[in-house]
XYZ file of C-alpha atoms in Angstrom:
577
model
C 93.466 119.800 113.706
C 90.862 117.525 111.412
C 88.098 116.595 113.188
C 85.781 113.662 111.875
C 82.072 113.954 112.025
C 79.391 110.870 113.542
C 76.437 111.088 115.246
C 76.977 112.519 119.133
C 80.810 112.269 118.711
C 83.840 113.964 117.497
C 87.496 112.712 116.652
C 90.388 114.213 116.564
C 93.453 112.141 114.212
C 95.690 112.804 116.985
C 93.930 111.964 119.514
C 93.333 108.338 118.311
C 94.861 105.901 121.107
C 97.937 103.696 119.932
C 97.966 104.552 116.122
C 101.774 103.751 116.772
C 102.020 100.170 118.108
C 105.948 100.370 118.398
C 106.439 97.942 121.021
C 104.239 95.503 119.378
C 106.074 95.785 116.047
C 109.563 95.443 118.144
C 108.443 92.718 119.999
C 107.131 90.573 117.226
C 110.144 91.405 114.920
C 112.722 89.949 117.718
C 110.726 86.920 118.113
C 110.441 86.698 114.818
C 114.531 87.156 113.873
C 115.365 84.789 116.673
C 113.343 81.938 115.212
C 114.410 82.486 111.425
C 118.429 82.803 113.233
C 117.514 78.990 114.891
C 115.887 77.902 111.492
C 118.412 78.859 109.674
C 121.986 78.723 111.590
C 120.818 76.496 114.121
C 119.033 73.863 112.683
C 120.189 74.664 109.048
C 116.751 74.583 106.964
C 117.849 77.460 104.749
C 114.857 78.169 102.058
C 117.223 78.442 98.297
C 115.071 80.824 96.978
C 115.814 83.132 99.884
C 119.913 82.312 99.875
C 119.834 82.922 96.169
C 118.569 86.793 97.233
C 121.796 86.926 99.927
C 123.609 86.080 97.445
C 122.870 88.693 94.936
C 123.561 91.129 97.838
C 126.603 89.462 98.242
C 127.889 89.967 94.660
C 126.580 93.501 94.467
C 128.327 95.074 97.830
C 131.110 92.621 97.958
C 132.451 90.753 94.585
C 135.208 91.422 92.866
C 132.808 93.536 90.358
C 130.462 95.143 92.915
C 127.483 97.343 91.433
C 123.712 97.425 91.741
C 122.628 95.304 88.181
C 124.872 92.503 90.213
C 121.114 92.430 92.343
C 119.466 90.589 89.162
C 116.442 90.963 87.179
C 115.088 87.480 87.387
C 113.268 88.662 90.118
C 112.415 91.953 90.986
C 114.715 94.213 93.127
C 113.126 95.000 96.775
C 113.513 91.711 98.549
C 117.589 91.761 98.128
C 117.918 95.755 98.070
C 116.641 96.387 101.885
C 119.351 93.928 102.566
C 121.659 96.019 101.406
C 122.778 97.926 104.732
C 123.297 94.845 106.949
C 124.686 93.119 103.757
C 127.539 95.657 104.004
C 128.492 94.383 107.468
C 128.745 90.830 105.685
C 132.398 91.588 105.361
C 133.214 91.643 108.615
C 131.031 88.945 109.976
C 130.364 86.290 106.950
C 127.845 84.394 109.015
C 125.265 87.023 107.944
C 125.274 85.628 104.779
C 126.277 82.429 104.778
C 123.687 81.707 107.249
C 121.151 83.647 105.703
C 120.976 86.207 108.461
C 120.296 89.234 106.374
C 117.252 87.644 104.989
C 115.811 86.462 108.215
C 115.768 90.113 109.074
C 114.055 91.510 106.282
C 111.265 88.455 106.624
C 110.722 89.130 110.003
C 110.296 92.968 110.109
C 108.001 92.839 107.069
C 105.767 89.870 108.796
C 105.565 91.980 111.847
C 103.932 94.736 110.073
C 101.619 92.810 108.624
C 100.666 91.783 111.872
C 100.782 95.393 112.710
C 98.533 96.127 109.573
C 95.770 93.399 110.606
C 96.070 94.663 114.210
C 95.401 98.569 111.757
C 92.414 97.235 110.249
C 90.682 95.685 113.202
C 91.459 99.487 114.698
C 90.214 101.195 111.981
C 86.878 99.140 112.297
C 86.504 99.700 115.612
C 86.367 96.379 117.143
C 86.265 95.728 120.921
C 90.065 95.407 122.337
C 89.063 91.383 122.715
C 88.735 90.826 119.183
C 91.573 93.253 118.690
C 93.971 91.081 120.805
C 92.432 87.244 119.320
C 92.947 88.289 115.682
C 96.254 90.067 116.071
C 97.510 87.090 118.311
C 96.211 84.092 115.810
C 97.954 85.959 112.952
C 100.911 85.989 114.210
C 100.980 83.165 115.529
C 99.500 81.246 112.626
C 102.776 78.237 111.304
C 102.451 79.492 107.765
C 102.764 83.632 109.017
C 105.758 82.654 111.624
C 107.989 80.069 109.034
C 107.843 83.129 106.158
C 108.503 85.675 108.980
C 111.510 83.544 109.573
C 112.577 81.867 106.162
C 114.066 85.128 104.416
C 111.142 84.875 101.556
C 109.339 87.197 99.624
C 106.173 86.729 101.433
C 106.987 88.067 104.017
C 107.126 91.951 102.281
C 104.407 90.484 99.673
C 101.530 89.897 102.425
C 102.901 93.337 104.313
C 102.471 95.520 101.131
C 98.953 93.846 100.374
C 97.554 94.311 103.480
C 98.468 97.869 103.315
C 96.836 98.411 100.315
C 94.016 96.858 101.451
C 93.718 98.553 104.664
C 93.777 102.066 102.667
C 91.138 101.009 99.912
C 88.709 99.679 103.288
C 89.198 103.088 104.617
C 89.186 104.648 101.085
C 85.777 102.882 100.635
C 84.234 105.500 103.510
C 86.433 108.642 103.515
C 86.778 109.172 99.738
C 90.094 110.288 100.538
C 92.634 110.712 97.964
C 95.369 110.378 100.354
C 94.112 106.608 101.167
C 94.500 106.120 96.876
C 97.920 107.425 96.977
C 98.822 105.125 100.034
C 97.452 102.006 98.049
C 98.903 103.162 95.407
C 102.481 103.300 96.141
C 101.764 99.642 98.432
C 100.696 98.126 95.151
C 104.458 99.578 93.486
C 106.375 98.437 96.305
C 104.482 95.131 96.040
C 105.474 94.431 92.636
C 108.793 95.441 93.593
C 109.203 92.541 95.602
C 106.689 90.074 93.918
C 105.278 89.627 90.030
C 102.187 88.507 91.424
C 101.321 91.763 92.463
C 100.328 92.907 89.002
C 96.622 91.136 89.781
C 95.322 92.619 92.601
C 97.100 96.009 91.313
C 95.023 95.449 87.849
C 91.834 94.371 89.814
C 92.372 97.319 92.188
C 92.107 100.034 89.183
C 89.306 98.941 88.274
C 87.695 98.698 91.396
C 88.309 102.358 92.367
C 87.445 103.302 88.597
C 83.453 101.499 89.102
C 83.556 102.859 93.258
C 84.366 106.227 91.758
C 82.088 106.525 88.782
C 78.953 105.278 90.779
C 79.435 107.473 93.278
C 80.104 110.514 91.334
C 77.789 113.605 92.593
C 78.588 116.842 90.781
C 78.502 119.802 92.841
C 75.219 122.671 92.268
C 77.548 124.605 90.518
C 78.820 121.839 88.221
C 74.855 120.955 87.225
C 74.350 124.581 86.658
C 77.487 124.769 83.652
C 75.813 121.137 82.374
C 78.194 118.561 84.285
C 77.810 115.757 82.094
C 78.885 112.211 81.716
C 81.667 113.630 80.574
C 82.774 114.881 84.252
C 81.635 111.809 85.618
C 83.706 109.890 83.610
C 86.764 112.261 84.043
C 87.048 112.071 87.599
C 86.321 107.955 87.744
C 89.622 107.437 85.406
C 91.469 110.576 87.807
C 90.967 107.965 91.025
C 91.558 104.839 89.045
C 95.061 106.600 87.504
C 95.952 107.411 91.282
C 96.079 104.030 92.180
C 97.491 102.757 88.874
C 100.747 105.494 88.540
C 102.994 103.870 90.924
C 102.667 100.653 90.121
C 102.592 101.738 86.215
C 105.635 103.201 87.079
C 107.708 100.489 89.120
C 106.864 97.937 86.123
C 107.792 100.316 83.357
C 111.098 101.577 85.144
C 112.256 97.966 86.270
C 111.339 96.742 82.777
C 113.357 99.446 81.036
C 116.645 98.783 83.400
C 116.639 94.829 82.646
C 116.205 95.125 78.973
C 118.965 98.712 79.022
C 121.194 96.601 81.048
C 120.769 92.616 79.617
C 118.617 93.113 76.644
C 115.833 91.644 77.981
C 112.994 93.343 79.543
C 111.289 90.066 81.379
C 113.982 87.806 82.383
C 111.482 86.231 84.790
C 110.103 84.739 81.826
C 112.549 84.913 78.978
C 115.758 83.973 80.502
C 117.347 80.797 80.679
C 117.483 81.412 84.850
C 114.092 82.293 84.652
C 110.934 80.448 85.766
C 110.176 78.930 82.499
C 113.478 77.518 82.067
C 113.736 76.397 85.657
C 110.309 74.394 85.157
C 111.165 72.864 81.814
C 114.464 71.932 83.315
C 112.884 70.423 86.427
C 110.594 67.941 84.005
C 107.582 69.759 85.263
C 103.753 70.112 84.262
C 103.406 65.917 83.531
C 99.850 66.262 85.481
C 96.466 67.115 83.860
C 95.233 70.604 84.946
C 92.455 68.791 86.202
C 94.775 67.534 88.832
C 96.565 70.637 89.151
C 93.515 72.559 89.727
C 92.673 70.066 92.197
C 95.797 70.536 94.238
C 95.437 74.205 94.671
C 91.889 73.711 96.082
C 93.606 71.486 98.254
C 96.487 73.745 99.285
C 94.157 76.962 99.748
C 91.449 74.557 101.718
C 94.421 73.291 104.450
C 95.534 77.604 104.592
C 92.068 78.787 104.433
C 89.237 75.629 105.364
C 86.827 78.336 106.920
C 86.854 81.336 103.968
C 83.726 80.287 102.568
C 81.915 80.205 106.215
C 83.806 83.934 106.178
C 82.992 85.062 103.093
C 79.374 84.121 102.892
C 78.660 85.922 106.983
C 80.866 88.930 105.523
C 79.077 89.489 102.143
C 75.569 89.068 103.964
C 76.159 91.280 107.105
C 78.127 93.379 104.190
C 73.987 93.925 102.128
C 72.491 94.189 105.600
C 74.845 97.198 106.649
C 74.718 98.503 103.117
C 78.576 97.920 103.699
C 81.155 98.325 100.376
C 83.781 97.332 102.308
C 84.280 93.798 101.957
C 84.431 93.888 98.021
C 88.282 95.375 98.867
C 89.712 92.099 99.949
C 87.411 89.899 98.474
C 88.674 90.966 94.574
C 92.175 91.851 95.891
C 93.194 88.520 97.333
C 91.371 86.707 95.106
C 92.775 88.130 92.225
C 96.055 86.470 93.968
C 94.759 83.194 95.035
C 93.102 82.850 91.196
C 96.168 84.379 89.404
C 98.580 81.789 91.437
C 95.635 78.755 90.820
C 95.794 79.956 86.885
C 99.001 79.982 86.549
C 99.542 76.332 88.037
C 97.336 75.028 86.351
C 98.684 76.349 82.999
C 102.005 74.726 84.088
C 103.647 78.027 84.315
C 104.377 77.494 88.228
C 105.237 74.921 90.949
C 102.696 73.102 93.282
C 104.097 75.002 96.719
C 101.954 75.856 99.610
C 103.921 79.278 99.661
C 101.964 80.592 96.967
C 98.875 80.241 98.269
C 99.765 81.651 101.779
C 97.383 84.994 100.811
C 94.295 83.153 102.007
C 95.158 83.610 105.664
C 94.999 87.574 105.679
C 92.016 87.107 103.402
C 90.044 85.582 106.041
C 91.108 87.603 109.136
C 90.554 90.696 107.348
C 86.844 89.102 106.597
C 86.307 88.297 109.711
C 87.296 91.988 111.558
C 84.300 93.209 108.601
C 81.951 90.592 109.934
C 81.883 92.993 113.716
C 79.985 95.736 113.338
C 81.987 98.994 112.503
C 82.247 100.590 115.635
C 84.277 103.914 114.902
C 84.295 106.631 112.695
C 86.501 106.801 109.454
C 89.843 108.301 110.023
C 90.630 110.671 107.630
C 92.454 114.141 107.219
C 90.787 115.037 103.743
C 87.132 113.198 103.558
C 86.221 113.381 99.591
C 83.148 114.687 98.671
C 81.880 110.744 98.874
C 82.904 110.088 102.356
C 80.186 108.330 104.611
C 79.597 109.940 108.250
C 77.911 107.204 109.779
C 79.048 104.577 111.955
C 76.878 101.772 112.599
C 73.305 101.900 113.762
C 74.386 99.340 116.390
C 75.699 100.300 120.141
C 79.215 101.023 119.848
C 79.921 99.198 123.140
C 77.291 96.076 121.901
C 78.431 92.953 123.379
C 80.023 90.411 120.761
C 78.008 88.760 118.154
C 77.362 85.184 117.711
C 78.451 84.824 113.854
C 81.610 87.030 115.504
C 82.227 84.673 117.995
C 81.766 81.306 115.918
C 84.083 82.862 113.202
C 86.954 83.655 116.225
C 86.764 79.839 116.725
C 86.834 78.826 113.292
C 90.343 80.928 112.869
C 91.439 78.759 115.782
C 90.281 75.974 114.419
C 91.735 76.791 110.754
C 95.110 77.648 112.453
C 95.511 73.818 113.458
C 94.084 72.378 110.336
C 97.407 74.417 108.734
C 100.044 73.177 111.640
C 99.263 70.158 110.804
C 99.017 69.895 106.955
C 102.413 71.738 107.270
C 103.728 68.487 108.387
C 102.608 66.388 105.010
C 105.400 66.344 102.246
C 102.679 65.835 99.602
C 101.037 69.324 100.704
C 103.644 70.923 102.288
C 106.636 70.378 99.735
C 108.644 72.997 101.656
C 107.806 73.237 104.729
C 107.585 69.760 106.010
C 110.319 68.777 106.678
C 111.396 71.205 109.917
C 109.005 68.593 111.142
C 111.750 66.744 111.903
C 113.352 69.203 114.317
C 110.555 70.113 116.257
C 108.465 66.988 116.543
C 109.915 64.545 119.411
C 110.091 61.417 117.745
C 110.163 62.171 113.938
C 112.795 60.473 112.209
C 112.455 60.893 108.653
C 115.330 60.409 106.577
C 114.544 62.577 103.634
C 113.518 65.601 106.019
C 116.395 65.077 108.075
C 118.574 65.282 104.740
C 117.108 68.526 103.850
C 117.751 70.325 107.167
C 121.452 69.868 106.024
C 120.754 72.057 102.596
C 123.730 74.122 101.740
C 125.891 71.728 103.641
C 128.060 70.618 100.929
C 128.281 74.248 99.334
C 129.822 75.354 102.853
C 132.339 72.830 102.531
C 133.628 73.830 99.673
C 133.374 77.238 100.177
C 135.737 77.026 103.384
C 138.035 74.869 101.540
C 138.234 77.582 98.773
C 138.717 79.866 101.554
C 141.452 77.716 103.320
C 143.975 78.258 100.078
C 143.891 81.774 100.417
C 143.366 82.311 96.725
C 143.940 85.633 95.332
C 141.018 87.719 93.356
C 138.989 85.999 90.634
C 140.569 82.722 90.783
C 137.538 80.622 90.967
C 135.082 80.269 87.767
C 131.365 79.440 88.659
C 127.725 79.926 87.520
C 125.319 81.145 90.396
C 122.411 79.409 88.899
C 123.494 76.439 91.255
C 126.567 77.442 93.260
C 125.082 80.762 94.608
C 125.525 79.416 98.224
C 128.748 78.591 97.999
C 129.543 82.438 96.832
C 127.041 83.195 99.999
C 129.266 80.996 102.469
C 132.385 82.208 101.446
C 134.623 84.313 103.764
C 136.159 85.999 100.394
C 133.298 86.482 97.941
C 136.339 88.288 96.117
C 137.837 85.444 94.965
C 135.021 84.547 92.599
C 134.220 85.135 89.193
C 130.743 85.309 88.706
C 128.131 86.121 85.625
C 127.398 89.424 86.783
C 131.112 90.516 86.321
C 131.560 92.850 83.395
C 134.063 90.351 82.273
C 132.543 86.838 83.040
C 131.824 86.162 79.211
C 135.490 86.755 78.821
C 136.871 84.973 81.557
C 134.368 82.212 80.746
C 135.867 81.648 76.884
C 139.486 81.239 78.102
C 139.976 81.126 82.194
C 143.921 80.204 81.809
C 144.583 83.373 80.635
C 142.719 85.485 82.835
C 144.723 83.704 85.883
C 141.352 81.558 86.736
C 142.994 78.396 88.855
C 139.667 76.512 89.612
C 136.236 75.654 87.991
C 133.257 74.480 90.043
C 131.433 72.109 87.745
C 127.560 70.782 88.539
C 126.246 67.883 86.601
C 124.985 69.163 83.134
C 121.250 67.861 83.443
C 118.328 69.239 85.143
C 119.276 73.108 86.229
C 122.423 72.353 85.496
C 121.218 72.483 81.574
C 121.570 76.470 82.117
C 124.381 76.884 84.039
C 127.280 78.949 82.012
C 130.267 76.342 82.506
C 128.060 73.929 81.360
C 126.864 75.675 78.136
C 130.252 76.661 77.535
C 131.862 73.184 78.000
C 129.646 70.564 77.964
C 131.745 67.852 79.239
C 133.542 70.014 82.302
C 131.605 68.004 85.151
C 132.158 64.597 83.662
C 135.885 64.936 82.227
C 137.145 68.405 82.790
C 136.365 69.693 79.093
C 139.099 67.657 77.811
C 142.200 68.618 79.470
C 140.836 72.174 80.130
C 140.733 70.862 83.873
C 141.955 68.777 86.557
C 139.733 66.968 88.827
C 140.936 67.957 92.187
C 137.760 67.350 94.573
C 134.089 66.182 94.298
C 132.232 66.676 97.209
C 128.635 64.889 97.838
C 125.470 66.797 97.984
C 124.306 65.376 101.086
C 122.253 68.372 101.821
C 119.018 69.092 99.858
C 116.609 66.594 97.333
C 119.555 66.598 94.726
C 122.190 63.542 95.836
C 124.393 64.665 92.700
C 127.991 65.549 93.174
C 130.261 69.015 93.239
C 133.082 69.011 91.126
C 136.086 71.450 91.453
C 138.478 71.445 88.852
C 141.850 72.794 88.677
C 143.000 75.097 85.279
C 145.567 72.970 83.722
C 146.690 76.443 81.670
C 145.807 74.526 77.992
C 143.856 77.049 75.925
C 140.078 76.288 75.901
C 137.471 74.976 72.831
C 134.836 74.273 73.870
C 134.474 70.672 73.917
């Protein structure tokens, strides 16, 4: 049994009430899963980025070519992998997928740990149950936290594995515990796993534990005796900072090495045609000055986050009063997001969504839990030779702070400010428009139009599916028509690029039995589309003669009004033009 040294008191690790909050975690995951089910199914605002992930699983457990590169490496892997298990009951009950099901349950159990993991760090710092319960409840609660708990998005996991990181490194800070390094360590891999972004606070991290370590380097009596030098100093800095920085070394060199093994190119993200680059020069983006760009993501992280600098500056003083380290740990990790997303925007190198700024909200709750005085010990099992026994030189049962209090109602108050800026299609590009569905009143066309994305990709799906075709008798590109694969009832039926033999099938579909081609227009994403690049004039007049026009189906659903075209195989043999 480890036992944990303050003044007058002892604590035993297992003997620390509720370090399991299972209930809590259970009940905010069902809430969670039952909104995302009416956001999605019910109402039908399905978020593309997150149907483009179901549909990966999709290809990968159920295609007509099903293996694990079918996942992608556009994006990195986690997001669609932990999908995998209920995406394997997809073939017995479709609506998992084509309603984005298996999604909505990955958001939501990875939201509700983060909840779990600010609920952690409020523990760990020994706050009163009050301010325990308030921040735990406004997190959750907060529009931006539940719409990614329920949307199926990366965030969801991204925000989890941060906050776990930066719960270890707050307790790291005090216990000197390599075990808390190894912790943050593998969050930071499984973080970049699901998210590129996570290469920032990872980078900042190292270097963090790398000064912490150095600084506080004491060599033992017998060390000074055999002339511990700089040397040793130095030596066991870059040991802590290489802790942190192996996993998530690791993940990027190991993911890197499969894309380029598998499609020859080790970033896809940024080198290939379905990548982000492509999809912004394709989209006409970047026509503001960074000026303005830079002025939008003040905006977006001042409508997340309006009170941070009231939280930052209270945290950072009471932080020199306490003689505190703690609040540099989220300070340079989520800042290292928030300035890495604001960077890359205003390089043009990213979109203007209020998504990617959503890391400001744990920022400030974990600021203000470090604003209360710490009011229990460190939990550790192995305190490093750096660990700090004391607690707080203020009563551990002292009644709640002004600054504490005032910062409670700011989160409140902050919380509002985001509901409604949510609602404003200038700021909220995304997320406005479930406005529509849940404001009495609200009848705006253009969000109304968008809670029917995917519409017209079901329709053609179940007319595919009503003709019974046999296997690999539909030709398509993913880079638009991945929900139509998703809504599909035979995903089998499909030929799709990550078949070993799409590049074949592609150059002459009559003669691998292909009977229809789904043609999008050839502009905007369409540019990268496969069809399109290998017959340029499929959508507008079927490649001459390689197709029949058989159905086009309006986009009703979604900002683009352009058409779906199916084609039928008219059996000529193909060139090209």
């Amino acid at each position: 049994m480890t036992v944990i040294d303050r003044p007058a008191l002892s604590v035993a690790v297992h003997d620390l009430p509720g370090r399991k909050p299972w209930r809590m975690f259970l009940v905010l995951f069902a809430i969670y899963t039952a909104l995302g089910v009416w956001m999605n199914a019910g109402i039908g605002f399905i978020f593309t980025d997150s149907l483009s992930r179901v549909a990966a699983v999709s290809a990968m457990l159920l295609s007509r070519d099903p293996h694990f590169a079918a996942i992608g490496f556009v994006f990195t892997p986690l997001t669609a992998a932990v999908q995998i298990p209920m995406g394997l009951m997809g073939h017995w009950w479709p609506d998992l997928l084509r309603w984005n099901i298996t999604a909505v349950v990955m958001s939501a159990a990875f939201m509700a740990g983060a909840v779990i993991q600010i609920r952690g760090i409020s523990r760990d710092r020994g706050c009163t149950r009050w301010v325990t319960v308030i921040l735990t409840v406004l997190f959750a609660a907060n529009p931006m936290i539940v719409m990614y708990a329920a949307s199926g998005m990366s965030e969801a996991p991204f925000l989890f594995f941060v906050l776990w990181a930066t719960r270890r490194l707050i307790r790291w800070m005090r216990s000197d515990d390599v075990h808390d390094l190894i912790g943050a360590g593998l969050a930071f891999a499984l973080a970049y796993l699901t998210r590129y972004d996570a290469l920032a606070p990872l980078f900042v991290a190292v270097v963090l534990v790398t000064v912490v370590s150095w600084l506080r380097f004491r060599p033992t009596a017998e060390e000074r005796g055999e002339g511990a030098g700089p040397g040793l100093r130095l030596w066991a800095a870059a040991l802590d900072g290489a802790v942190v920085m192996m996993p998530g070394f690791l993940a990027f060199a190991l993911w890197s090495f499969a894309s380029w093994l598998i499609t020859g190119q080790a970033f896809q993200q940024f080198s290939s045609v379905y990548g982000n680059s492509s999809i912004l020069e394709q989209a006409g983006a970047g026509t503001d000055s960074p000026i303005a760009r830079l002025g939008f993501s003040i905006t977006e992280m001042a409508v997340l986050g309006p009170a941070l600098p009231v939280f930052a500056v209270l945290a950072v003083i009471y932080a020199l009063r306490r003689r505190d380290t703690e609040v540099i740990v989220p300070l340079v990790l989520f800042g290292a997001i928030l300035g890495a997303q604001t960077l890359l925007y205003v390089m043009g190198s990213t979109f203007p969504l209020l998504r990617f700024y959503i890391s400001i909200i744990p920022l400030c709750f974990v600021l203000v839990v470090l604003i209360a005085p710490r009011g229990a010990p460190v939990v550790t099992r192995r305190p490093g030779a750096a660990a700090s026994r004391s607690v707080s030189t203020y009563p551990e049962q002292a009644g709640p702070s002004l600054p504490l209090v005032i910062s409670l109602c700011l989160l409140v108050g902050s919380t509002l400010v985001t509901f409604v800026a949510m609602g404003n299609a200038r700021i909220a590009v995304l997320e406005h428009s479930i406005a529509s569905a849940i404001i009495p009143g609200r009848q705006n066309l253009e969000e109304q139009t968008n809670l029917r994305t995917f519409a017209a990709e079901r329709r053609i799906a179940r007319y595919l599916d009503d003709l019974a075709l046999p296997e690999g008798s539909v030709l398509l590109d993913t880079v638009q028509s991945y929900a139509v694969v998703a809504s599909s009832n035979n995903p089998r039926q499909f030929v799709v690029p990550s078949d070993a033999d799409f590049v074949r099938v592609l150059n002459n579909p009559a003669e691998h039995h292909v009977e229809y081609i789904l043609s999008v227009p050839n502009t905007g994403r369409g540019v990268s589309d496969a069809v399109n690049r290998r017959y340029p004039t499929m959508y507008d007049t079927g490649a001459g003669g390689v197709g029949a026009l058989v159905l086009e189906v309006p986009n009703d659903g979604g900002m683009d009004p352009s058409a779906w075209r199916l084609y039928r195989v008219t059996g000529e043999r193909q060139t090209g033009r």
